[in-house]
Amino acid sequence: METAEIRRRFIAHFERNGHAVVPSASLLLDDPNLLFVNAGMVPFKPYFLGQETPQWSTATSVQKCVRTLDIEEVGKTTRHGTFFQMCGNFSFGDYFKEGAIRFAWELVTGSVEDGGYGFDPEKIWVTVLPSDTEAKELWHTVAGLPYERIQERGLKDNYWNMGVPGPGGPCSEIYIDRGPQYGPDGGPNADEDRFLEIWNLVFMQEELSAVRAKDDFDVAGPLPAKNIDTGMGLERVAYLLQGKENMYEIDEVFPVIERASELTGKRYGADEGDDVRFRVVADHIRSALMLINDGVTPGNEARGYVLRRLLRRAIRSMRLLGYDGKALPELLPVSKERMKASYPELEANFERITRVAYAEEDAFRKTLAAGTQIFDQAATETKDAGQTRLSGAKAFALHDTYGFPIDLTLEMASEAGLSVDEEGFRALMAEQRERAKADAKSKKGQHADTGVYRGILDEHGPTTWLAYETLETESKALALLSGGAPAASLGAGEIGELVLDRTPFYAESGGQAADAGIIEFDGGRLEVLDVQRPVRGLVVHQVRVVDGEFAPGSALHARVDPEWRIGARQAHSGTHVVHAALREVLGPTALQAGSYNRPGYLRLDFGWTTGLSEAQVRDIEQVSNQALRADLPVSWQYMTLPEARDWGAIALFGETYDESKVRVVEIGGPWSRELCGGTHVDHSSQIGTVVVTGESSVGSGNRRIEALTGVEGFAYLARERDVVGQLTGLLKTQPDELVGRIGDLLDRLKAAEKEIEKVRLAQLLAAGGELAAGAQQVGPVKVVAHRVDGAGGGDVRTLALDVRGRLPQGEPGVVVILGVEDGKVAVVAATNDEARARGVSANDLVRVVGGLLGGKGGGKDDVAQGGGTEVAKVDEALALVVAEVGRVAAG
């Protein structure tokens, strides 16, 4: 029975019994105590708390839920999943215990033909609170359960409350006996793997005045009206009715695992470590799908951080399974197809969902590419030093430099057998936050303490700043600093900070990088490395002595590199042009949220919730270059901030401005009108060109466009032209036919790979007859124990089953194939009916052989699969197979 049908039957059952059908609330229900809806009753809390009056006396729903407290357990157990669906029925002062028990019993045990689930009544157990004799008797009289299958449990298990003063009451849980293969007999009190809880019936009958713990609270008295709140786990019922081992194998989840298996080439069920990763992928893909559908976007806080973590865990799990391609475009559509029967809105919203998800994967792939290599190096260094703990400094470097979130570092460290100094990491994060505050006014300064700069300003007054007027000035030194303190001189190669009375150098601000250039003095030169304004009015140059020994006093000639300034002006004006083009293409809400430009390069961040299409990016580039072709005039003027706002000038987010005087830069009049203190070209054509090279996500609700201008832009286009020329020469085709030709070649390559795979498989199976004919007689059993080099788990399984089918019928037969590939051994054992009748189990053989090979495995008595890493022991393992079969058959 498919999950959607189980869901439909639940709703139909209670609708037939007079319940109002309430659609699932959004996962983002407005509740200050919750990130997400985490239980089926959450949307009904205002009614149970008496804050609102329900419009119905009875209701039913199937509520979407997300829980992430146990995210690390996902895939390791049968019951931990982040997204799940809770089926519930609710009574607000209408029916009570008898009705709740009767409705549940009728649905659970009702025949499939009559709309029920068809569970065997003899397999059902329930638990009740010891003091709730009423519920115990009702289970006996209404459902006919014998008392021995009604077990008692204490307050921690069978009393429900919200954790705060309000309604509470005993509850009763329904369990299904899965059979002796899952654990010992004795009901839920004996084993909760064998006896699986599927439904919890809560009988709200008391008002609690204080709640100190789940089993420690004060009861103020009875509720004015008794209520019912139940929750049936849809996924749990699904895997029971579908005969699956866990929730990851049901029809709404397992197709993602199947697709992941196809992409990675690894078989689900062959290796427990890989199986956990497969289950993480399937669970997290579905959860991300549902979260994005309800409006969550990846980010660094709260809901956005949870979504980002789910997506990145899924992507990384695919990489650990051996798939390096883009995973989400392959997996999200599969999940959508399975979930849309219950949630048809997924189809309508899927374009938006994929824009959000795919952009996050692109960003994370860049992070992984840089950070994984650094992590591996750090882990190796830690182990080589005989330590088991990754330092907080290394974890911080991964976060600060490569964008690795700490939870990813923790996971990777755990997989590498290491712990992480989290306290040290947190301390460094706190220090960074403090530094960021202190450096706000002295960005890139050698010292956060601005006192030394204020002293210079007080003594000499503000720097005469001439960056708009000239590229060269005759200047004199007012102060020289080294290590944050006054210095008498700097020797060759030394770096210090120099304050001039007048300067032509542009100090970094407004997203524009500082000028580069030279300061000449009698007998030597200084290279200008950086220029900053640590305090208002003072320009400080970071310099390195190229020639001679520098000491203040001699006349100085400061000269900006003219090529640098030309490139900087092109890039900064290009940023304004791209911003205007962006708003023309996307609309006026696409506003710049930050920028950076240096000669030949610009990047522009803007608020936008979805990734841009290729067509939109092309349009932005085209509009930009049309503005360059139009040779628009570039001008600037000063005015008050209110005047600038009235004039329609755009002020950038996060910037502070002087109310009395701001500089407004225009390109083409009102087409581009922004507050800006940067350097610019005189006409837009002087930008040369704008070549958009990238568009990506830089956090929740923010995008980034990167582009090249001037000579750098033309050089980029020339390189692309050269690549196209080489490809057209190699393929002997025209440029406009290149894409189609490459597509044809890729299709032919894929077809050839499929044919090669068919031939390879045929060759593998061709050996089946020979292996069967050469079976070794071990007592009454024919045994094939064989090694195949270059074969993985899937091939080994195929061959083992083929050989088993070729063994003589009516005779006991056992086949064990060991495939050796990439330093790993895959083991598959297969037995026929006659061999199993003599006690030979494929599961037992795999466990024995897997243990010898340094691995493990398992399965059923007819077919089992496992593996190991001890390749040198393969021959010993084959001999062990023969000995083990002989021992069992003889017994």
PDB file of C-alpha atoms in Angstrom, residues 22 45 133 209 241 330 405 451 595 719 777 817 824:
ATOM      1  CA  VAL A  22      -7.967  20.254   8.167  1.00  0.00           C
ATOM      2  CA  LYS A  45      -2.168  24.303  20.280  1.00  0.00           C
ATOM      3  CA  THR A 133      -7.399   1.805  34.617  1.00  0.00           C
ATOM      4  CA  SER A 209      -0.011  24.481  37.071  1.00  0.00           C
ATOM      5  CA  LEU A 241       2.486  -2.255   5.353  1.00  0.00           C
ATOM      6  CA  GLU A 330      19.506  14.347 -10.217  1.00  0.00           C
ATOM      7  CA  PRO A 405      30.753  25.456   8.861  1.00  0.00           C
ATOM      8  CA  GLY A 451      44.968  56.413  19.303  1.00  0.00           C
ATOM      9  CA  SER A 595      30.453  45.720  -3.992  1.00  0.00           C
ATOM     10  CA  ARG A 719      40.791  33.370 -24.435  1.00  0.00           C
ATOM     11  CA  GLN A 777      31.669 -31.512  -4.132  1.00  0.00           C
ATOM     12  CA  ILE A 817      31.830 -15.026  -5.164  1.00  0.00           C
ATOM     13  CA  LYS A 824      38.148  -3.698  -1.355  1.00  0.00           C
TER      14      LYS A 824
END
